[in-house]
């Protein structure tokens, strides 16, 4: 698993639950180191061990933890750059949903060896969609539910999201868009001028 | 394919459709009057330029020889480069094509590589660009790139710190593979703690600077490798051979309590180092001066004092013509003759006590 993903899991656990939880997770997962490097690649089993250890420490289902991870990635100030990169997907939440098909390509533009799942958005009635996540590690769908929830907030849209389980090897997410302009949303300008570097 | 191509009706397009398709279009009459401009171009200019002359708003940079008021039909089919006449003097590039029936020229313009700056200065948004325009992707790339670079810089900083820490703990001289000063100090510490007698020799290369100066640093490095090999060859297993400076070495001989033991080794080292060392068809000629002392000479041996005394003896070797070894003796410690070194750390308590028969030994110069 790419170090970027491992490091975001580490940041999520540390920022949300504190350093001691991270230290206990490291020990239980028998990492042998206490810091993931974002630009290195690690064995997939290491990522699984960290997630399982953290879920046990927190006595929470792994799925719930992954969904919180997704929300954290979009909403935490440490990951403002990721939120911005996602907002480049479109000027409204619906445009953003349609841009998800391009997400693996966008990710590879930024980091050529970063593999993320293939997404396919299918209309499912008026203002309803199904998002299929293909070729991902199990659980990616839950991370995506968290990301979509936080991005809807970011755009000021009101949505209902549901992880519908696996189907033909893909994880399926049900999306219902109740209101595109429900709230103000967070500002986004193409140019970063005026923001602290 | 059968028959003649069907007659195709000339295409016409509403101004609104044109504005959607090409938000940075510019429609110019053949006399150089702007007839209309797309919404993004208006935003960039800060006003709708319709009705005004092209030169009022733009400098034509390419083709370079088109003068203001010149023949605008020459732009037809050309790649053009224009610049806003007024600050911020944004650069635009594009293509001009002729319209039917002398209706003028139609330009499609874009920002090119300056897009990020243009977006910042003119506060452009996603909707200011045509969906076919890769401007937003370009901004995305620039931002993704800088995020990745930041991570890489972080990684490099951490690696740099780890490297510095590793070097701090390293015991090897990276050029020669010999022990470094730290390793030598640790070895001496162990000998002092266990009360083991040992001999110490300071070796300083003669004429090494000349090799570096005349034949270059690669030759110098080669010589240092050869010296390291000779020092290892001529010492015993268990002796410590350390490079402690550019061309300075320290040898530690555990278990040695008599000067003769070291002197014989020193003589062999000088003998071998006085032979020319070949490098790239040239001969490097160096030699070595050596100063020696023994832990037995001190009631409470200390490394800094022994190094100082060996250095004093080494100084005499240099004084007496180089290519020789000198054993430290009490006379030297009290003799103020080499003033440069007396200040080096020999107070009254630095004087060895067991002197007896020891005197300056000089290895024969080959």
Coordinates of C-alpha atoms in Angstrom, one line a residue:
Chain A
X1 CA 0.0 0.0 0.0
X2 CA 1.3 3.4 -0.9
X3 CA 2.9 5.4 1.9
X4 CA 0.5 8.3 1.3
X5 CA -2.4 6.1 2.3
X6 CA -0.6 4.6 5.3
X7 CA 0.5 8.0 6.4
X8 CA -3.0 9.4 6.2
X9 CA -4.2 6.6 8.4
X10 CA -1.5 7.4 10.9
X11 CA -2.4 11.1 10.8
X12 CA -6.1 10.3 11.2
X13 CA -5.5 8.1 14.3
X14 CA -3.0 10.5 15.9
X15 CA -5.0 13.7 15.2
X16 CA -8.3 12.1 16.3
X17 CA -7.4 9.8 19.1
X18 CA -4.0 11.1 20.3
X19 CA -0.4 10.0 20.3
X20 CA -0.9 7.3 22.9
X21 CA -3.5 5.5 20.8
X22 CA -1.1 5.6 17.8
X23 CA 1.8 4.2 20.0
X24 CA -0.4 1.4 21.2
X25 CA -1.5 0.6 17.7
X26 CA 2.1 0.5 16.5
X27 CA 3.0 -1.9 19.2
X28 CA 0.0 -4.2 18.7
X29 CA 0.5 -4.2 14.9
X30 CA 4.2 -5.0 15.5
X31 CA 5.3 -2.4 12.9
X32 CA 8.8 -2.1 14.2
X33 CA 8.7 1.6 13.3
X34 CA 6.4 4.4 14.4
X35 CA 6.2 6.6 11.4
X36 CA 5.0 5.9 7.9
X37 CA 6.8 7.7 5.1
X38 CA 4.4 9.2 2.6
X39 CA 6.7 8.6 -0.4
X40 CA 7.5 5.0 0.2
X41 CA 5.5 1.9 -0.6
X42 CA 4.6 -0.7 2.1
X43 CA 3.2 -4.3 2.1
X44 CA -0.6 -4.4 2.1
X45 CA -0.5 -6.6 5.1
X46 CA 1.0 -3.8 7.2
X47 CA -2.0 -1.5 6.4
X48 CA -4.4 -4.3 7.4
X49 CA -2.5 -4.9 10.7
X50 CA -2.6 -1.2 11.6
X51 CA -6.4 -0.9 10.8
X52 CA -7.2 -4.1 12.8
X53 CA -5.1 -3.0 15.7
X54 CA -6.6 0.5 15.8
X55 CA -10.2 -1.0 15.6
X56 CA -9.4 -3.3 18.5
X57 CA -7.9 -0.6 20.6
X58 CA -10.9 1.7 20.0
X59 CA -13.4 -1.2 20.2
X60 CA -15.0 0.1 17.0
X61 CA -15.9 -1.8 13.8
X62 CA -13.3 -1.4 11.2
X63 CA -15.9 -0.1 8.7
X64 CA -16.9 2.8 11.0
X65 CA -13.2 3.7 11.5
X66 CA -12.7 3.8 7.7
X67 CA -15.7 6.0 7.2
X68 CA -14.3 8.4 9.8
X69 CA -11.0 8.3 8.0
X70 CA -12.7 9.4 4.8
X71 CA -14.4 12.3 6.6
X72 CA -11.1 13.3 8.3
X73 CA -9.3 13.4 4.9
X74 CA -11.6 16.0 3.6
X75 CA -12.4 18.1 6.7
X76 CA -9.1 18.2 8.7
X77 CA -7.0 21.3 8.2
X78 CA -3.9 19.1 7.8
X79 CA -5.4 17.7 4.6
X80 CA -6.6 21.0 3.1
X81 CA -4.5 20.3 0.0
X82 CA -6.4 17.1 -0.6
X83 CA -9.8 18.8 -0.1
X84 CA -8.7 21.4 -2.7
X85 CA -7.5 18.8 -5.2
X86 CA -10.9 17.1 -4.8
X87 CA -12.8 20.4 -5.3
X88 CA -11.0 20.7 -8.7
X89 CA -13.4 17.9 -9.7
X90 CA -16.2 20.4 -10.4
X91 CA -18.0 23.5 -9.3
X92 CA -21.1 21.7 -7.9
X93 CA -21.5 18.4 -6.0
X94 CA -23.1 16.7 -9.0
X95 CA -20.1 17.7 -11.2
X96 CA -17.9 16.4 -8.4
X97 CA -19.7 13.0 -8.5
X98 CA -19.3 12.8 -12.2
X99 CA -15.6 13.6 -11.9
X100 CA -15.0 10.5 -9.7
X101 CA -14.7 8.4 -12.9
X102 CA -11.5 10.4 -13.5
X103 CA -10.2 10.1 -10.0
X104 CA -7.6 7.3 -10.5
X105 CA -6.3 9.3 -13.5
X106 CA -6.1 12.5 -11.4
X107 CA -4.4 10.6 -8.6
X108 CA -1.8 9.1 -11.0
X109 CA -1.1 12.6 -12.5
X110 CA -0.1 13.7 -9.0
X111 CA 1.7 10.5 -7.8
X112 CA 2.3 8.0 -10.6
X113 CA 2.5 4.9 -8.4
X114 CA -0.6 5.7 -6.4
X115 CA -3.3 3.1 -7.2
X116 CA -6.7 3.9 -6.0
X117 CA -10.0 2.1 -6.9
X118 CA -11.8 2.6 -10.2
X119 CA -15.1 4.4 -9.7
X120 CA -18.2 4.2 -11.9
X121 CA -21.2 6.5 -11.3
X122 CA -24.5 5.2 -12.5
X123 CA -27.8 7.2 -12.4
X124 CA -30.4 5.4 -10.3
X125 CA -33.6 7.5 -10.7
X126 CA -34.1 11.2 -10.2
X127 CA -31.3 12.7 -8.1
X128 CA -30.1 9.2 -7.2
X129 CA -26.9 7.5 -8.1
X130 CA -25.0 4.4 -7.4
X131 CA -21.2 4.5 -7.2
X132 CA -19.3 1.3 -7.8
X133 CA -15.8 1.0 -6.4
X134 CA -13.9 -1.5 -8.4
X135 CA -10.5 -3.2 -7.8
X136 CA -10.0 -1.6 -4.3
X137 CA -8.9 -3.2 -1.1
X138 CA -11.9 -4.3 0.9
X139 CA -13.1 -1.3 2.9
X140 CA -12.3 1.4 0.4
X141 CA -16.0 1.8 -0.1
X142 CA -16.4 2.8 3.5
X143 CA -13.6 5.4 3.2
X144 CA -15.4 6.7 0.1
X145 CA -18.7 7.1 2.1
X146 CA -16.8 9.3 4.5
X147 CA -15.2 11.3 1.7
X148 CA -18.5 11.8 -0.1
X149 CA -20.2 12.9 3.2
X150 CA -17.6 15.5 3.9
X151 CA -17.5 16.7 0.3
X152 CA -21.3 17.1 0.3
X153 CA -20.8 19.3 3.3
X154 CA -18.0 21.1 1.6
X155 CA -20.2 21.9 -1.4
X156 CA -23.2 22.7 0.9
X157 CA -25.3 19.8 -0.6
X158 CA -27.6 17.6 1.4
X159 CA -27.2 13.9 0.6
X160 CA -28.1 10.5 2.0
X161 CA -25.4 8.0 1.6
X162 CA -25.5 4.3 2.2
X163 CA -22.9 1.5 1.8
X164 CA -24.9 -1.2 -0.1
X165 CA -22.2 -3.9 0.3
X166 CA -20.4 -5.8 -2.3
X167 CA -21.8 -6.6 -5.8
X168 CA -19.8 -8.4 -8.5
X169 CA -16.5 -7.7 -6.8
X170 CA -17.3 -4.0 -6.4
X171 CA -18.4 -2.1 -3.3
X172 CA -21.5 -0.1 -4.1
X173 CA -22.6 3.2 -2.5
X174 CA -26.1 4.5 -2.8
X175 CA -26.3 8.3 -3.1
X176 CA -29.4 10.4 -2.9
X177 CA -29.0 14.1 -3.5
X178 CA -31.8 15.9 -1.6
X179 CA -30.7 19.5 -2.1
X180 CA -27.7 20.8 -4.1
X181 CA -27.7 24.1 -2.3
X182 CA -28.8 23.2 1.1
X183 CA -26.2 25.2 2.9
X184 CA -23.4 27.7 2.3
X185 CA -20.6 25.2 1.9
X186 CA -17.0 26.1 2.2
X187 CA -15.3 28.6 -0.2
X188 CA -13.1 27.3 -3.0
X189 CA -11.2 29.5 -5.5
X190 CA -9.1 28.0 -8.3
X191 CA -6.2 30.2 -7.2
X192 CA -4.7 29.7 -3.8
X193 CA -3.7 33.4 -3.6
X194 CA -4.2 34.9 -0.2
X195 CA -4.2 31.5 1.6
X196 CA -1.2 30.8 3.8
X197 CA 1.3 28.7 1.9
Chain B
X1 CA -18.7 6.8 -50.9
X2 CA -21.1 7.5 -53.8
X3 CA -21.7 10.6 -55.9
X4 CA -20.7 14.1 -55.2
X5 CA -20.4 15.4 -51.6
X6 CA -23.7 16.8 -50.4
X7 CA -24.0 20.5 -50.3
X8 CA -23.3 21.7 -46.8
X9 CA -25.1 24.8 -45.7
X10 CA -22.8 27.4 -44.3
X11 CA -22.9 27.2 -40.6
X12 CA -24.2 30.0 -38.5
X13 CA -23.9 30.3 -34.7
X14 CA -25.6 32.6 -32.2
X15 CA -23.3 35.0 -30.3
X16 CA -24.5 33.3 -27.0
X17 CA -23.5 29.8 -28.3
X18 CA -20.1 31.3 -29.5
X19 CA -19.6 32.7 -26.0
X20 CA -20.3 29.3 -24.4
X21 CA -18.1 27.5 -26.8
X22 CA -15.2 29.9 -26.7
X23 CA -15.4 32.2 -23.7
X24 CA -12.3 34.0 -24.8
X25 CA -13.2 34.7 -28.4
X26 CA -12.6 38.1 -30.1
X27 CA -14.4 39.3 -33.2
X28 CA -12.4 41.9 -35.1
X29 CA -13.4 43.9 -38.1
X30 CA -10.9 44.0 -41.0
X31 CA -10.3 47.6 -40.1
X32 CA -9.2 46.6 -36.6
X33 CA -12.3 47.5 -34.6
X34 CA -13.3 45.0 -31.9
X35 CA -16.9 44.0 -32.7
X36 CA -17.4 41.6 -29.8
X37 CA -15.5 39.7 -27.1
X38 CA -16.3 36.5 -25.1
X39 CA -17.3 36.8 -21.4
X40 CA -13.9 35.6 -20.0
X41 CA -12.0 38.0 -22.2
X42 CA -14.3 40.9 -21.0
X43 CA -13.6 39.8 -17.4
X44 CA -9.8 39.9 -18.1
X45 CA -10.0 43.3 -19.7
X46 CA -12.3 44.6 -16.9
X47 CA -14.8 45.9 -19.5
X48 CA -16.5 45.0 -22.7
X49 CA -14.1 46.3 -25.4
X50 CA -16.7 46.3 -28.3
X51 CA -16.5 49.3 -30.5
X52 CA -12.9 50.1 -29.6
X53 CA -9.8 49.5 -31.6
X54 CA -7.7 46.4 -31.1
X55 CA -4.6 48.5 -30.3
X56 CA -6.5 50.3 -27.5
X57 CA -6.4 47.0 -25.6
X58 CA -3.8 44.8 -27.0
X59 CA -0.2 44.9 -28.1
X60 CA 0.4 42.3 -30.9
X61 CA 3.6 40.4 -30.0
X62 CA 3.4 37.9 -32.8
X63 CA 3.6 38.4 -35.8
X64 CA 6.2 40.8 -34.6
X65 CA 6.2 43.0 -37.6
X66 CA 2.5 44.0 -37.5
X67 CA 2.3 47.7 -36.8
X68 CA -0.6 49.3 -35.0
X69 CA -3.0 50.3 -37.7
X70 CA -1.4 47.8 -40.0
X71 CA -3.2 45.3 -42.3
X72 CA -5.1 43.1 -39.9
X73 CA -6.0 40.6 -42.7
X74 CA -2.4 39.4 -42.3
X75 CA -3.4 37.8 -39.0
X76 CA -5.7 35.5 -40.8
X77 CA -4.7 31.8 -40.1
X78 CA -1.8 33.0 -38.0
X79 CA -0.8 31.9 -34.5
X80 CA -1.0 35.2 -32.6
X81 CA 0.5 36.4 -29.4
X82 CA -1.0 39.4 -27.7
X83 CA -0.5 41.2 -24.5
X84 CA -2.9 43.4 -22.5
X85 CA -1.8 47.0 -23.2
X86 CA -2.5 47.9 -19.6
X87 CA -1.4 46.2 -16.4
X88 CA -1.2 43.4 -15.5
X89 CA -0.1 43.0 -19.1
X90 CA -1.3 39.4 -19.2
X91 CA -0.1 37.4 -22.2
X92 CA -2.6 35.7 -24.5
X93 CA -2.1 33.4 -27.3
X94 CA -4.4 31.9 -29.9
X95 CA -5.4 31.7 -33.5
X96 CA -7.2 34.1 -35.8
X97 CA -9.4 32.8 -38.7
X98 CA -11.1 34.8 -41.4
X99 CA -15.0 34.9 -41.5
X100 CA -17.0 34.6 -44.6
X101 CA -17.9 37.6 -46.8
X102 CA -15.4 39.9 -45.2
X103 CA -17.1 39.8 -41.9
X104 CA -13.7 40.1 -40.2
X105 CA -11.5 37.8 -38.1
X106 CA -12.4 35.5 -35.3
X107 CA -9.8 34.9 -32.6
X108 CA -9.8 32.1 -30.1
X109 CA -7.5 33.1 -27.2
X110 CA -6.1 31.4 -24.1
X111 CA -3.5 32.0 -21.4
X112 CA -1.0 29.3 -22.2
X113 CA 1.5 28.6 -19.5
X114 CA 0.6 31.7 -17.6
X115 CA -2.8 30.4 -16.7
X116 CA -2.2 30.0 -13.0
X117 CA -1.1 33.7 -12.7
X118 CA -4.0 34.8 -14.9
X119 CA -6.5 32.9 -12.7
X120 CA -5.0 34.5 -9.6
X121 CA -4.9 38.1 -11.0
X122 CA -8.3 38.0 -12.7
X123 CA -10.0 35.9 -10.0
X124 CA -11.2 33.4 -12.6
X125 CA -13.4 30.4 -11.8
X126 CA -14.2 27.0 -13.3
X127 CA -17.1 28.5 -15.2
X128 CA -14.8 31.0 -17.0
X129 CA -13.2 28.2 -18.9
X130 CA -14.7 26.0 -21.7
X131 CA -15.1 22.4 -20.6
X132 CA -12.5 21.5 -23.3
X133 CA -10.0 23.8 -21.8
X134 CA -7.4 22.0 -19.7
X135 CA -6.7 25.1 -17.7
X136 CA -8.3 23.7 -14.6
X137 CA -6.4 20.4 -14.9
X138 CA -3.3 22.5 -15.3
X139 CA -4.0 24.3 -12.0
X140 CA -4.8 20.9 -10.4
X141 CA -1.5 19.5 -11.6
X142 CA 0.4 22.5 -10.3
X143 CA -1.2 22.2 -6.9
X144 CA -0.8 18.4 -6.7
X145 CA 2.8 18.8 -7.7
X146 CA 3.5 21.2 -5.0
X147 CA 1.8 19.0 -2.4
X148 CA 3.9 16.1 -3.5
X149 CA 7.0 18.2 -3.5
X150 CA 6.3 19.3 0.0
X151 CA 6.1 15.6 1.1
X152 CA 9.4 14.9 -0.7
X153 CA 11.0 17.9 1.0
X154 CA 9.8 16.6 4.3
X155 CA 11.2 13.1 3.5
X156 CA 14.5 14.6 2.5
X157 CA 14.8 16.6 5.7
X158 CA 14.1 13.5 7.7
X159 CA 16.7 11.5 5.7
X160 CA 19.2 14.3 6.1
X161 CA 18.7 14.3 9.9
X162 CA 19.0 10.5 10.0
X163 CA 22.2 10.7 7.9
X164 CA 23.7 13.2 10.2
X165 CA 22.8 11.1 13.2
X166 CA 24.3 8.0 11.5
X167 CA 27.5 9.9 10.7
X168 CA 27.6 11.1 14.3
X169 CA 27.6 7.5 15.4
X170 CA 29.8 6.1 12.6
X171 CA 33.2 4.6 13.4
X172 CA 34.6 4.5 10.0
X173 CA 36.4 7.0 7.8
X174 CA 34.3 6.9 4.6
X175 CA 37.2 7.5 2.2
X176 CA 39.7 4.9 3.4
X177 CA 37.5 2.5 5.4
X178 CA 40.0 2.9 8.3
X179 CA 38.7 3.7 11.8
X180 CA 37.9 7.3 12.5
X181 CA 38.9 9.5 15.4
X182 CA 35.8 8.4 17.4
X183 CA 36.6 4.7 16.9
X184 CA 40.2 5.3 18.0
X185 CA 39.1 7.2 21.1
X186 CA 36.7 4.4 22.0
X187 CA 39.5 1.8 21.6
X188 CA 41.8 3.8 23.8
X189 CA 39.1 4.2 26.4
X190 CA 38.7 0.5 26.6
X191 CA 42.5 0.1 27.0
X192 CA 42.6 2.7 29.7
X193 CA 39.7 1.2 31.5
X194 CA 41.2 -2.3 31.5
X195 CA 44.7 -0.9 32.4
X196 CA 46.2 -2.5 29.3
X197 CA 49.6 -1.1 28.1
X198 CA 49.6 0.2 24.6
X199 CA 51.8 2.2 22.2
X200 CA 50.5 5.1 20.2
X201 CA 52.0 6.5 17.0
X202 CA 51.0 9.7 15.1
X203 CA 51.7 9.4 11.4
X204 CA 51.7 12.4 9.2
X205 CA 52.3 12.2 5.4
X206 CA 55.1 14.3 3.9
X207 CA 54.6 16.0 0.6
X208 CA 50.9 15.0 0.5
X209 CA 49.8 18.5 -0.2
X210 CA 52.1 18.6 -3.3
X211 CA 50.4 15.5 -4.7
X212 CA 47.0 17.1 -4.2
X213 CA 48.1 20.4 -5.7
X214 CA 50.0 19.0 -8.7
X215 CA 48.1 15.8 -9.6
X216 CA 44.7 16.7 -8.2
X217 CA 42.4 15.4 -5.5
X218 CA 41.7 12.1 -7.3
X219 CA 45.4 11.3 -7.1
X220 CA 45.4 12.4 -3.4
X221 CA 42.5 10.1 -2.7
X222 CA 44.4 7.3 -4.4
X223 CA 47.4 7.9 -2.3
X224 CA 45.3 7.9 0.9
X225 CA 43.9 4.5 -0.1
X226 CA 47.4 3.1 -0.7
X227 CA 48.6 4.6 2.7
X228 CA 45.6 2.9 4.4
X229 CA 46.6 -0.4 2.8
X230 CA 50.2 -0.1 3.9
X231 CA 49.3 0.8 7.4
X232 CA 47.0 -2.2 7.7
X233 CA 49.6 -4.5 6.1
X234 CA 52.3 -3.4 8.5
X235 CA 50.3 -3.5 11.7
X236 CA 49.2 -6.5 13.6
X237 CA 45.6 -7.8 13.9
X238 CA 44.1 -6.0 16.8
X239 CA 46.1 -2.8 16.3
X240 CA 43.9 0.2 15.6
X241 CA 44.6 2.2 12.4
X242 CA 42.7 5.4 12.4
X243 CA 42.6 8.4 10.0
X244 CA 42.1 11.4 12.2
X245 CA 42.6 14.2 9.7
X246 CA 43.3 14.9 6.0
X247 CA 46.7 13.2 5.9
X248 CA 47.0 12.4 9.6
X249 CA 46.8 8.9 11.1
X250 CA 46.9 7.5 14.6
X251 CA 48.0 3.9 15.3
X252 CA 47.2 2.2 18.6
X253 CA 49.2 -0.9 19.6
X254 CA 47.5 -2.8 22.4
X255 CA 49.7 -4.8 24.7
X256 CA 52.9 -2.9 23.7
X257 CA 55.1 -1.7 26.5
X258 CA 58.5 -1.2 24.8
X259 CA 59.3 1.4 22.2
X260 CA 61.3 -0.9 20.1
X261 CA 58.2 -2.8 19.2
X262 CA 56.6 0.3 17.6
X263 CA 59.8 1.6 16.2
X264 CA 60.3 -1.4 14.0
X265 CA 56.8 -1.1 12.6
X266 CA 57.3 2.6 12.1
X267 CA 60.5 2.0 10.2
X268 CA 58.8 -0.5 7.9
X269 CA 55.9 1.9 7.3
X270 CA 58.2 4.8 6.4
X271 CA 60.2 2.5 4.1
X272 CA 57.1 1.4 2.2
X273 CA 55.5 4.9 2.0
X274 CA 58.7 6.3 0.6
X275 CA 58.3 4.2 -2.5
X276 CA 56.6 6.0 -5.4
X277 CA 52.9 5.3 -5.7
X278 CA 51.6 5.1 -9.3
X279 CA 48.6 7.0 -10.4
X280 CA 47.3 7.3 -14.0
X281 CA 50.8 6.9 -15.4
X282 CA 52.3 9.4 -13.0
X283 CA 54.3 8.8 -9.8
X284 CA 53.2 10.2 -6.5
X285 CA 56.1 10.6 -4.1
X286 CA 55.3 11.0 -0.5
X287 CA 56.9 9.9 2.8
X288 CA 55.8 9.7 6.4
X289 CA 56.9 11.4 9.6
X290 CA 56.0 9.6 12.8
X291 CA 55.9 10.4 16.5
X292 CA 55.5 7.7 19.1
X293 CA 54.7 7.3 22.8
X294 CA 53.8 4.5 25.2
X295 CA 51.1 4.4 27.9
X296 CA 53.8 3.0 30.3
X297 CA 55.4 6.4 30.3
X298 CA 52.6 7.9 32.3
X299 CA 51.4 7.2 35.9
X300 CA 47.9 7.9 34.7
X301 CA 47.8 7.8 31.0
X302 CA 45.4 10.1 29.2
X303 CA 44.7 10.1 25.5
X304 CA 44.9 13.8 24.9
X305 CA 48.3 14.0 26.7
X306 CA 49.6 11.0 24.8
X307 CA 48.5 12.5 21.5
X308 CA 50.1 15.8 22.4
X309 CA 53.4 14.1 23.3
X310 CA 53.3 11.9 20.1
X311 CA 52.7 15.1 18.2
X312 CA 55.7 16.7 19.8
X313 CA 57.9 13.8 18.7
X314 CA 56.3 14.0 15.2
X315 CA 57.3 17.6 15.1
X316 CA 60.9 16.7 15.7
X317 CA 60.7 14.1 12.9
X318 CA 59.6 16.8 10.6
X319 CA 62.3 19.2 11.9
X320 CA 65.0 16.6 11.3
X321 CA 64.2 16.1 7.7
X322 CA 61.0 14.1 7.5
X323 CA 60.7 10.4 6.6
X324 CA 61.6 9.4 10.1
X325 CA 60.1 8.3 13.4
X326 CA 60.8 9.9 16.8
X327 CA 60.0 8.5 20.2
X328 CA 58.7 10.9 22.8
X329 CA 61.1 11.5 25.8
X330 CA 61.1 13.7 28.9
X331 CA 63.7 16.1 27.3
X332 CA 61.1 17.0 24.7
X333 CA 58.5 17.7 27.3
X334 CA 60.8 20.2 29.1
X335 CA 62.6 21.5 26.1
X336 CA 61.0 24.7 25.0
X337 CA 62.5 24.4 21.5
X338 CA 59.5 23.6 19.4
X339 CA 57.4 26.6 20.6
X340 CA 54.5 25.8 18.2
X341 CA 53.8 22.7 20.1
X342 CA 54.6 23.5 23.7
X343 CA 51.3 25.3 23.9
X344 CA 49.6 22.1 22.8
X345 CA 48.7 20.8 26.3
X346 CA 51.8 19.8 28.2
X347 CA 51.6 21.4 31.6
X348 CA 54.0 20.3 34.3
X349 CA 51.7 17.4 35.0
X350 CA 52.1 16.2 31.4
X351 CA 55.6 15.0 32.0
X352 CA 56.2 11.3 31.8
X353 CA 58.0 9.8 34.7
X354 CA 59.5 6.5 33.5
X355 CA 62.2 7.7 31.2
X356 CA 65.3 5.8 32.0
X357 CA 66.9 4.6 28.9
X358 CA 64.5 6.0 26.4
X359 CA 65.8 8.5 23.9
X360 CA 64.9 9.7 20.5
X361 CA 64.9 6.8 18.0
X362 CA 65.2 7.8 14.4
X363 CA 64.3 5.4 11.7
X364 CA 66.9 5.6 8.9
X365 CA 65.8 7.6 6.0
X366 CA 65.8 5.3 3.0

